Short mmCIF file of C-alpha atoms in Angstrom, two decimals:
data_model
loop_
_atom_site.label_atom_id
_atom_site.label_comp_id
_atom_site.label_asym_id
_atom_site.label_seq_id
_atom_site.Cartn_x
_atom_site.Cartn_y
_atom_site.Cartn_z
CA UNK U 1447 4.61 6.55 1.60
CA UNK U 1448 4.14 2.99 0.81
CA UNK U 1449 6.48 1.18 -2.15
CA UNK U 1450 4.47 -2.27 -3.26
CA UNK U 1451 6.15 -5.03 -5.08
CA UNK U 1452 4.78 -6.02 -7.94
CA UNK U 1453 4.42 -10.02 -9.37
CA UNK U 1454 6.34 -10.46 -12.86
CA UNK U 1455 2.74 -10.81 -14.78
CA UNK U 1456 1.47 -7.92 -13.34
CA UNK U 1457 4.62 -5.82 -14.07
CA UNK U 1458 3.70 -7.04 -18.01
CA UNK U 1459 0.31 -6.24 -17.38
CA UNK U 1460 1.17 -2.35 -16.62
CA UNK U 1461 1.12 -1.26 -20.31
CA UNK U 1462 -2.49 -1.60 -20.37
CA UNK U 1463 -2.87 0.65 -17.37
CA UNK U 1464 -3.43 4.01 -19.09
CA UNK U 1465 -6.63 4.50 -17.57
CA UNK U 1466 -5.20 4.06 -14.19
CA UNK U 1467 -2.60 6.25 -14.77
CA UNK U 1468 -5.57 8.57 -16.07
CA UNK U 1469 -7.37 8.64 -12.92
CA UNK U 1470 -3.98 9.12 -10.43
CA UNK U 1471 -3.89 12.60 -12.63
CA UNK U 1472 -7.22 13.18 -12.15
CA UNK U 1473 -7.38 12.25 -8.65
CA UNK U 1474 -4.06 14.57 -8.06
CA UNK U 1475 -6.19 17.13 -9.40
CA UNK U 1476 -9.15 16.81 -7.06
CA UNK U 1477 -6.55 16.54 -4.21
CA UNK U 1478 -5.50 20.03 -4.66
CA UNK U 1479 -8.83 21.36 -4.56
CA UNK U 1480 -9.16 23.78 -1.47
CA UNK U 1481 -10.36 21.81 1.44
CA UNK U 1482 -10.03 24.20 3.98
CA UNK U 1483 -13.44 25.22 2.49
CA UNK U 1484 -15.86 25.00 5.31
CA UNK U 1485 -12.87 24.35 7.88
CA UNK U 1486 -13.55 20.81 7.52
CA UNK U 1487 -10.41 18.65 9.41
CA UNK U 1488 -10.84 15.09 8.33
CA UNK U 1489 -11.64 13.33 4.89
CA UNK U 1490 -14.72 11.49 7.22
CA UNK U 1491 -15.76 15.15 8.30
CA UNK U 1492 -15.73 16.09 4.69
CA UNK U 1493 -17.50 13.46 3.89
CA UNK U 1494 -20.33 13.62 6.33
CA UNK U 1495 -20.52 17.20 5.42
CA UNK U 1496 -21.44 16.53 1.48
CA UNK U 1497 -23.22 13.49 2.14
CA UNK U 1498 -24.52 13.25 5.61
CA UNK U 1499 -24.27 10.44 8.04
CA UNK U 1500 -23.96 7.84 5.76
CA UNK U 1501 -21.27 9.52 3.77
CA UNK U 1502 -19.30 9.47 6.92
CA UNK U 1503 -20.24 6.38 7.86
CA UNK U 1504 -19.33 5.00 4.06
CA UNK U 1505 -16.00 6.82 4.11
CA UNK U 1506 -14.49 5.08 7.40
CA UNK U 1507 -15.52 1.88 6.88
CA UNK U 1508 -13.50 2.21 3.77
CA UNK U 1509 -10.73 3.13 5.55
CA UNK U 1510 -11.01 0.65 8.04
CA UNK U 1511 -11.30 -2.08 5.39
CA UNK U 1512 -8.16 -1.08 3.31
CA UNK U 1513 -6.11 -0.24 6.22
CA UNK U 1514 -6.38 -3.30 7.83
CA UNK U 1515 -5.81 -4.89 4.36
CA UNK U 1516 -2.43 -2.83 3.75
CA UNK U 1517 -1.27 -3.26 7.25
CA UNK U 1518 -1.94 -7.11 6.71
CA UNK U 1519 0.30 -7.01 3.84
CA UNK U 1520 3.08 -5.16 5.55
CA UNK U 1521 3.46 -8.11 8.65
CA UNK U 1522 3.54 -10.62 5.59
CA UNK U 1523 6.35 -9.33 4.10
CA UNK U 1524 7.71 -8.77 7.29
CA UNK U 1525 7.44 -12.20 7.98
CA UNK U 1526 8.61 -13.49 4.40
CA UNK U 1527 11.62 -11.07 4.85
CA UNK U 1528 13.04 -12.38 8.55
CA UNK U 1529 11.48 -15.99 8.45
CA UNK U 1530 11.29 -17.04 4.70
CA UNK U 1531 7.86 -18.43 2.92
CA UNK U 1532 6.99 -20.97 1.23
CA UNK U 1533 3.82 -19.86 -0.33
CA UNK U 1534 4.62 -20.20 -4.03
CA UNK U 1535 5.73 -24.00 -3.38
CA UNK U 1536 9.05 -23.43 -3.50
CA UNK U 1537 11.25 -22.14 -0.06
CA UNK U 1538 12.83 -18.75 0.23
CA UNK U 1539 15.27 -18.38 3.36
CA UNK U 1540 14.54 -15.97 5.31
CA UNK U 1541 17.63 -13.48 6.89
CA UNK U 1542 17.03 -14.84 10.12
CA UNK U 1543 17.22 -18.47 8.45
CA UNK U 1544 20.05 -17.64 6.73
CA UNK U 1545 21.85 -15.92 9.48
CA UNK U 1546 21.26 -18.98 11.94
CA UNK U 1547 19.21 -21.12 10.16
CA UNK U 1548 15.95 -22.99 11.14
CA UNK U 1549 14.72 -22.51 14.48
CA UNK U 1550 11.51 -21.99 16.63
CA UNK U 1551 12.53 -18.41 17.54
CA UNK U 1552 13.09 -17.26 13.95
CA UNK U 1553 9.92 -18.84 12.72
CA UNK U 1554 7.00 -16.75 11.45
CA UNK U 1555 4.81 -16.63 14.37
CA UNK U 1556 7.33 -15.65 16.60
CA UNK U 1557 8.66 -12.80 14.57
CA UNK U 1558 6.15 -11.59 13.76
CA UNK U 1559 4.94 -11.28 18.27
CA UNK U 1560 8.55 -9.96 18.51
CA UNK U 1561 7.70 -6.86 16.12
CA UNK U 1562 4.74 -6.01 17.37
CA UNK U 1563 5.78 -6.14 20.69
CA UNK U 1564 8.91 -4.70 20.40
CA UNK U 1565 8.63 -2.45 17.46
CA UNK U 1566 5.14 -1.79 16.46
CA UNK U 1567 3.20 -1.47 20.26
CA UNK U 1568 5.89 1.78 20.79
CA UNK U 1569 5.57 3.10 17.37
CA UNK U 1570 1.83 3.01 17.90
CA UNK U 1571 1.63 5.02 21.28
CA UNK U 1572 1.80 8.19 20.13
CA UNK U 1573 -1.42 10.08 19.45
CA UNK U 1574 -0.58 12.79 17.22
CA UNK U 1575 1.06 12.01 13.51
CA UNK U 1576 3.67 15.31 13.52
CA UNK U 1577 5.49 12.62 16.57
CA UNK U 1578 6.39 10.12 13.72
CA UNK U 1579 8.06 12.66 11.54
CA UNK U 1580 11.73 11.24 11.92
CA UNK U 1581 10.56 7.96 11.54
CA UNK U 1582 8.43 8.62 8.40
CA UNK U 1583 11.60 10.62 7.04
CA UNK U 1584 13.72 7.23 7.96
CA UNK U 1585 11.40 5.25 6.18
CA UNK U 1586 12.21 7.20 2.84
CA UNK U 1587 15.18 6.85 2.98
CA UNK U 1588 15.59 3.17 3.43
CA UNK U 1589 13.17 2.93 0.26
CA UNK U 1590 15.94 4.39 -1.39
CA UNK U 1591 18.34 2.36 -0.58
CA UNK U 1592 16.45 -0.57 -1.79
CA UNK U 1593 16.10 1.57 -5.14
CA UNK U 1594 19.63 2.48 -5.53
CA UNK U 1595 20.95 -1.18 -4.80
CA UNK U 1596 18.48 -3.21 -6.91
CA UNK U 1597 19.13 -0.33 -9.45
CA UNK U 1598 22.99 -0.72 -9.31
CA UNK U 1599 23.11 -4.65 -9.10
CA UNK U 1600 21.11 -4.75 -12.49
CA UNK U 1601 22.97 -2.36 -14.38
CA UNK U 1602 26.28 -3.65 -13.27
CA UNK U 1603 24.42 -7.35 -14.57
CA UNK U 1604 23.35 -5.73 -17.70
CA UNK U 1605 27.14 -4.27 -18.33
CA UNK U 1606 28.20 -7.98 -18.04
CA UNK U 1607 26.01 -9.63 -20.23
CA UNK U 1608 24.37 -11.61 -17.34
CA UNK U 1609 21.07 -10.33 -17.71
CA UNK U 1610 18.19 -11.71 -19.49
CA UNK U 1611 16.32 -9.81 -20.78
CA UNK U 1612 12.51 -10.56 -19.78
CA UNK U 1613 9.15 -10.69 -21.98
CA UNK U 1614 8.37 -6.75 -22.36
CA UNK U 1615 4.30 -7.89 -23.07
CA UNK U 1616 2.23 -9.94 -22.14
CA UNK U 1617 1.26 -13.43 -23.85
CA UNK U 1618 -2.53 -13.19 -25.24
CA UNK U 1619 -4.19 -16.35 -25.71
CA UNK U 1620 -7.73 -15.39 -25.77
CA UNK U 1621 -10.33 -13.22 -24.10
CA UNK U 1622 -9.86 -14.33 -20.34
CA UNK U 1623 -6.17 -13.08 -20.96
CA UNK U 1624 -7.19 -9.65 -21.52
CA UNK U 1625 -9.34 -9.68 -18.43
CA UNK U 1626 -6.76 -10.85 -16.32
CA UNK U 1627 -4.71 -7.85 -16.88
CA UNK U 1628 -7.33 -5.98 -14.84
CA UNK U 1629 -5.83 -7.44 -11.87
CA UNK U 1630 -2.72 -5.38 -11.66
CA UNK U 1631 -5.42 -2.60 -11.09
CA UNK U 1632 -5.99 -2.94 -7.40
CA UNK U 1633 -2.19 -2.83 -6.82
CA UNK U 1634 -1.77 0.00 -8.66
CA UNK U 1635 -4.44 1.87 -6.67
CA UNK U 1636 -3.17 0.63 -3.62
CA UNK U 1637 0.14 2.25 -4.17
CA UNK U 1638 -1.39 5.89 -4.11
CA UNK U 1639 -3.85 5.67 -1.42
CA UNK U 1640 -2.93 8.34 0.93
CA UNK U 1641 -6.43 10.72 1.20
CA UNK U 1642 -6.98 9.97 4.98
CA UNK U 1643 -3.82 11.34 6.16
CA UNK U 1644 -3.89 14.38 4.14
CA UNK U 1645 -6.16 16.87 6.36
CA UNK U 1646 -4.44 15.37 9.42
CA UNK U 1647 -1.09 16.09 7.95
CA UNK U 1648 -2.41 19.84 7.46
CA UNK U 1649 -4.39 20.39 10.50
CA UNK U 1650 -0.46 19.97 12.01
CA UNK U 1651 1.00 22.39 9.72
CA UNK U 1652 1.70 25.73 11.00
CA UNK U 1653 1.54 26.76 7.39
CA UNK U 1654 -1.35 25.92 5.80
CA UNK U 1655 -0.31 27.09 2.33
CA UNK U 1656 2.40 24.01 2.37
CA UNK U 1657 -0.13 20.98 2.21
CA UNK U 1658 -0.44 21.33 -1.66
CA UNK U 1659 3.74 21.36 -2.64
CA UNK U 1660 3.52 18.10 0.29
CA UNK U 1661 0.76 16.20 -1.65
CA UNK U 1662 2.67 17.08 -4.94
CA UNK U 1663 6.09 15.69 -3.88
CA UNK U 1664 4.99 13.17 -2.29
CA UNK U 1665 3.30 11.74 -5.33
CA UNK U 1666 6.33 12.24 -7.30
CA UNK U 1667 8.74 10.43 -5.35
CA UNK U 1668 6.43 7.71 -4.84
CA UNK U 1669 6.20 7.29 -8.54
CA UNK U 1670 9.80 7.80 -8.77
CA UNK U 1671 10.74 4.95 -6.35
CA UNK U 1672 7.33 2.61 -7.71
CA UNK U 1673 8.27 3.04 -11.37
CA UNK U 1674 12.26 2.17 -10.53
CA UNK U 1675 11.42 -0.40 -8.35
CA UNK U 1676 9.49 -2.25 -10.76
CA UNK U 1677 11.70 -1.65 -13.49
CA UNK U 1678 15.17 -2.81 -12.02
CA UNK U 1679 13.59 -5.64 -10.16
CA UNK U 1680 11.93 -7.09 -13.28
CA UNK U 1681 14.96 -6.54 -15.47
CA UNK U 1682 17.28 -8.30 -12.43
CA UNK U 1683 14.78 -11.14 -11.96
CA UNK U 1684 12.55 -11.72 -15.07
CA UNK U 1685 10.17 -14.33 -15.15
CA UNK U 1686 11.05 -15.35 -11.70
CA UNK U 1687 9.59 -12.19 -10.19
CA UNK U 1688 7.70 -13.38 -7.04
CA UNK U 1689 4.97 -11.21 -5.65
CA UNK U 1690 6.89 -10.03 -2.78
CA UNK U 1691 9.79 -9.69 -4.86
CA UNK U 1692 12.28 -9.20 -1.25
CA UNK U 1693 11.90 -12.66 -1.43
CA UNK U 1694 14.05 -13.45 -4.47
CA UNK U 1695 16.67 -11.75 -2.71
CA UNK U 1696 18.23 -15.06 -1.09
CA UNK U 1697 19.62 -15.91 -4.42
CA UNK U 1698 22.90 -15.39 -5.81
CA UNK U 1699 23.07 -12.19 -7.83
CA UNK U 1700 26.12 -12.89 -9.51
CA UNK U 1701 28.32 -9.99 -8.25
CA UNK U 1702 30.63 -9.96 -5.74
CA UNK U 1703 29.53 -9.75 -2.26
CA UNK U 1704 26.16 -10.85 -3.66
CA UNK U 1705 25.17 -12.13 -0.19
CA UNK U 1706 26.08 -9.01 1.93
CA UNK U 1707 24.20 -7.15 -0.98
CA UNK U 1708 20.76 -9.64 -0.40
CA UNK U 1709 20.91 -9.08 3.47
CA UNK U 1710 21.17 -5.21 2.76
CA UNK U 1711 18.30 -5.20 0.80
CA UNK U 1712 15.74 -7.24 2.36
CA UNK U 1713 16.92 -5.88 5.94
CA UNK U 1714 16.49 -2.00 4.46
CA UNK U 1715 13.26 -2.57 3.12
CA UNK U 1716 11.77 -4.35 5.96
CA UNK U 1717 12.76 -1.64 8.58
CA UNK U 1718 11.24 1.16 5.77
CA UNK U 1719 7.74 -1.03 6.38
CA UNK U 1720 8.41 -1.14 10.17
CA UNK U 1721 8.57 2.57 10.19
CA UNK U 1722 5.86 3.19 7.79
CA UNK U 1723 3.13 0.53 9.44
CA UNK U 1724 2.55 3.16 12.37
CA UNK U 1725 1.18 5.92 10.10
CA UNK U 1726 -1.14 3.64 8.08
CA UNK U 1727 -1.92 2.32 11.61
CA UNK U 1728 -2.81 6.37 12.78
CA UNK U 1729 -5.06 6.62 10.47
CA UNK U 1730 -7.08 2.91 10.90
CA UNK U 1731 -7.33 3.74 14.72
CA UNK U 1732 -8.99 7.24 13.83
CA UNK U 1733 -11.67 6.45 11.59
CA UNK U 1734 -12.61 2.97 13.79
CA UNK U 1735 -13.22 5.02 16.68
CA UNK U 1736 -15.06 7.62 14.42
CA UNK U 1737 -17.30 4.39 13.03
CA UNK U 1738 -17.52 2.91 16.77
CA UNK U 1739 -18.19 6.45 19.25
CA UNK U 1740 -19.05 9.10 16.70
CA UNK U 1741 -20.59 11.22 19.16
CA UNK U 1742 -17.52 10.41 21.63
CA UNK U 1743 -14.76 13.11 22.54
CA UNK U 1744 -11.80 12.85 20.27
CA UNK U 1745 -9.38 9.43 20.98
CA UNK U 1746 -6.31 11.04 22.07
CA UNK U 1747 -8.30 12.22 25.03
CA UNK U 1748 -9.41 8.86 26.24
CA UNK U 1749 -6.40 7.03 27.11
CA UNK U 1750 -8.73 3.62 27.81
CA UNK U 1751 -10.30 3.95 24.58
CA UNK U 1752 -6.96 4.49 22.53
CA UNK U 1753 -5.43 1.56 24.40
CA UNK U 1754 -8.54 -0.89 23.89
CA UNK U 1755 -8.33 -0.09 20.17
CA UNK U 1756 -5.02 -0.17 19.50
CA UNK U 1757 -4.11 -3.49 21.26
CA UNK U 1758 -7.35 -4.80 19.54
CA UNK U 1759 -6.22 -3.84 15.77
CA UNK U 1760 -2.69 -5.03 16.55
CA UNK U 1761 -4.20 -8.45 17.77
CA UNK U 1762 -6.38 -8.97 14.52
CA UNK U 1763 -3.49 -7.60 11.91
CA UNK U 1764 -1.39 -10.28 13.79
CA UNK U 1765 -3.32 -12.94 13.89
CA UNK U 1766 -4.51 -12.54 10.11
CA UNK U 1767 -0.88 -12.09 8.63
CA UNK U 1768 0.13 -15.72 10.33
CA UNK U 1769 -2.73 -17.31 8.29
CA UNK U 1770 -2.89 -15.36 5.41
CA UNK U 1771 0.27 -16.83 2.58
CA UNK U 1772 0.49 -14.15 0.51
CA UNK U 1773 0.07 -10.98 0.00
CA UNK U 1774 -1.13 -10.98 -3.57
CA UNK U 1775 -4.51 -12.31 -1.92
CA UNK U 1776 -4.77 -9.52 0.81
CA UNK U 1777 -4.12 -7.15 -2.06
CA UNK U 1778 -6.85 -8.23 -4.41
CA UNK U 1779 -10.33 -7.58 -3.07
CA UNK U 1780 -9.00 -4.51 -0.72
CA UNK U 1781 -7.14 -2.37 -3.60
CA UNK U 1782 -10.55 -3.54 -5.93
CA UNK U 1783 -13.08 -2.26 -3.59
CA UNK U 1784 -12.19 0.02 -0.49
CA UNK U 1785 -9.06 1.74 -2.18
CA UNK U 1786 -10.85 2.39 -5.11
CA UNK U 1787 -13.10 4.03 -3.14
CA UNK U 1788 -11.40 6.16 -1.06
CA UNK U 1789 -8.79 7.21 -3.84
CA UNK U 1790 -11.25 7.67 -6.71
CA UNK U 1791 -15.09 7.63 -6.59
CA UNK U 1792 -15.43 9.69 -3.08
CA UNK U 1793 -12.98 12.51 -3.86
CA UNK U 1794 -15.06 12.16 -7.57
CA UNK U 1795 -18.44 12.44 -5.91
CA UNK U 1796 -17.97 15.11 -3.41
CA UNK U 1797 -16.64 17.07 -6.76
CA UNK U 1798 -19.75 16.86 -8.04
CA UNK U 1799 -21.94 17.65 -4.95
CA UNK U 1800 -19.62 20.71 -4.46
CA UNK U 1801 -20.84 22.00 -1.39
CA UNK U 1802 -18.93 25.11 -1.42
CA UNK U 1803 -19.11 25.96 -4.97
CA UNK U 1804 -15.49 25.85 -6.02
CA UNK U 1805 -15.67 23.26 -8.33
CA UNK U 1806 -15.18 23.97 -12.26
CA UNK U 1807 -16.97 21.90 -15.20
CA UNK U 1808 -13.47 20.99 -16.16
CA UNK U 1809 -13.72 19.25 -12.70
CA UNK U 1810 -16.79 18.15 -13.03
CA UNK U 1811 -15.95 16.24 -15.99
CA UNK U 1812 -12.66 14.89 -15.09
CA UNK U 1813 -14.65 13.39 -11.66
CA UNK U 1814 -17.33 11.63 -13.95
CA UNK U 1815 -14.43 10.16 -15.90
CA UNK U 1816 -13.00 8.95 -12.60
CA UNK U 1817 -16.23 7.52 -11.59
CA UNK U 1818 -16.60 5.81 -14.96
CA UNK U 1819 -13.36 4.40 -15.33
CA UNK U 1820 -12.63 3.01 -11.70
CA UNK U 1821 -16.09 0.98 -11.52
CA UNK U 1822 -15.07 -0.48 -15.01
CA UNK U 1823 -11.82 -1.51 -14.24
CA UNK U 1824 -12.93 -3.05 -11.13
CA UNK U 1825 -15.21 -4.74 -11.61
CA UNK U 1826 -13.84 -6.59 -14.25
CA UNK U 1827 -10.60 -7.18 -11.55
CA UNK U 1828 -12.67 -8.33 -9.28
CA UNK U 1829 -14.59 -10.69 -11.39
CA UNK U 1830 -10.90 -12.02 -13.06
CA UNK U 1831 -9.98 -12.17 -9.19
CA UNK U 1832 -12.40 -14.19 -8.28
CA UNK U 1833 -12.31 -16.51 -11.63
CA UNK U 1834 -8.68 -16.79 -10.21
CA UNK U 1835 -9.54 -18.28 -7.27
CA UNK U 1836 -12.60 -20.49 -8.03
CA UNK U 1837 -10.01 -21.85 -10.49
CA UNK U 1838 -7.43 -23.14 -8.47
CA UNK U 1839 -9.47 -24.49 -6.55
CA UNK U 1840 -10.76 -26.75 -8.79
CA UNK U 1841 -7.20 -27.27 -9.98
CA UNK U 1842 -6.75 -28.60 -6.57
#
């Protein structure tokens, strides 16, 4: 379960997401469909077994990609959360800073080392996902906790009167307006990626009949706790949403204890990504080895291959969140291009192959939709994406 924070102009932008929300029904659809068809034991296996080689080959990559991508992300805010960033121009303390304020040992860099090594390299060691149950439990829980606090400080703002009330739409000045609400798409498929750990999650079950109620409530709380999160946080911040909105939490709220309140918050949330980075992490690990020693015995039985691996994707993930500012831009291309992938035209094309036959035309139809609508949307994201960019830099 991942929770990502959205920017105020892409919260605005969510109204014009009904196709999105079209294909996360669809694709919840296509998730159900019976998998154990074939015994297949991986989304790459299933994959290689519609498609061939390729397929396989296609499939992890994509993985690999959007992993890396989303694990990226989580040291960021990590980092923005303990050490405080500066990457809209303007500093946030971090709770470290604000605890003891500036210092070489609380800067980002360091931090960051600190977490891997101390949190991270541990949480990483295990080889079989079922070993990260209490953690991934944990994890939910501390979600919501940031949920039920942002919630409550809001709604005891909007009994006062102290709230403003932010812009509900979005302001249209022309054409390149409307495309630029096409960027809140990649975030939004981002949010619901989960495919990859679903046939390792049920080759662990002794019940195999349980995989479909898991899959179902696990999308609805994550829409529960996405949709409230955006909601309170917007209403208790308004225009001056950031990105990574855990970083607006070093500001006075305007209740009392507003400060213990902040550290609560941020601290919460960052030890829910902690405990959640390992599982996203399970899953990268797998399908790089798949891409790098297909023919190779399986990973957890090769304790110098799991350890080259894993100390290599920790190093890179590292390494890229220190020189990467923000998340928004490790979020753009990856949720446009791999995600999509993975969440929508895979699961959409192997519906149409149907190698087992247990696909309906009602299926059928609902997966050409999927197809249709994600390389719309997009592409036109990724072309307003990289308009973005090209932009500012002339700006600059």
């Amino acid at each position: 379960m991942r929770s990502h924070l959205f920017s105020r102009s892409k919260l605005r932008r969510m109204q014009f997401m009904s196709s999105t929300e079209l294909l996360s029904l669809a694709r919840s659809s296509i998730c159900q469909q019976p998998f154990h068809q074939g015994k297949i034991t991986s989304y790459g296996w299933l994959m290689g077994d519609t498609f061939g080689q390729w397929g396989r080959i296609a499939l992890q990559a994509s993985v690999v990609i959007n992993n890396v991508g989303v694990l990226i992300v989580y040291m960021i805010i990590i980092g923005d959360v303990l050490s405080g960033t500066s990457s809209t121009g303007v500093h946030h303390s971090g709770v470290l800073e604000g605890w003891f304020g500036p210092h070489m040992w609380n800067s980002r860099p360091i931090v960051l080392l600190a977490t891997t090594l101390l949190v991270f390299a541990p949480l990483v060691s295990f080889k079989r996902l079922d070993s990260l149950r209490y953690t991934s439990a944990l994890s939910v829980a501390l979600a919501v906790v940031f949920v039920v606090i942002t919630a409550g400080v809001a709604i005891v703002r909007l009994i006062q009167g102290t709230v403003e009330i932010p812009k509900l739409f979005p302001e249209i000045d022309g054409v390149s307006s409307v495309w630029k609400l096409f960027t809140a798409v990649p975030v939004l498929v981002t949010a619901y990626i989960c495919h990859y750990n679903v046939h390792s999650i049920d080759n662990e079950l002794e019940d195999k009949t349980q995989i479909k109620p898991i899959v179902q409530t696990s999308l609805g709380l994550c829409s529960s706790v996405y949709i409230a999160t955006s909601f309170f946080a917007y209403l208790l911040f308004g225009e001056a949403t950031l990105a990574d909105v855990l970083a607006n939490f070093d500001s006075d709220l305007r209740i009392p204890l507003s400060s213990a309140f902040n550290d609560i918050v941020r601290v919460s949330y960052v030890v829910h990504i902690m405990l959640v980075f390992p599982i996203v992490f399970f899953a990268l690990r797998l399908n790089l080895d798949g891409l790098l020693f297909p023919t190779a015995r399986h990973i957890s039985g090769d304790n110098k291959r799991f350890t080259i691996i894993t100390i290599s994707l920790i190093a890179v993930i590292y390494l890229a969140a220190i020189f990467i500012p923000s998340i928004w831009d490790a979020f753009q291309f990856t949720g446009a291009t791999a995600a999509v992938l993975i969440g929508f035209i895979f699961p959409a094309m192997i519906i149409l192959r149907d190698p087992y036959g247990v696909s309906t035309k009602r299926d059928k139809v609902l997966a050409v939709t999927m197809i249709v609508l994600a390389v719309v949307s997009n592409c036109v994201a990724l072309y307003s994406d990289a308009f973005n960019i090209f932009y500012r830099k002339q700006e600059a």
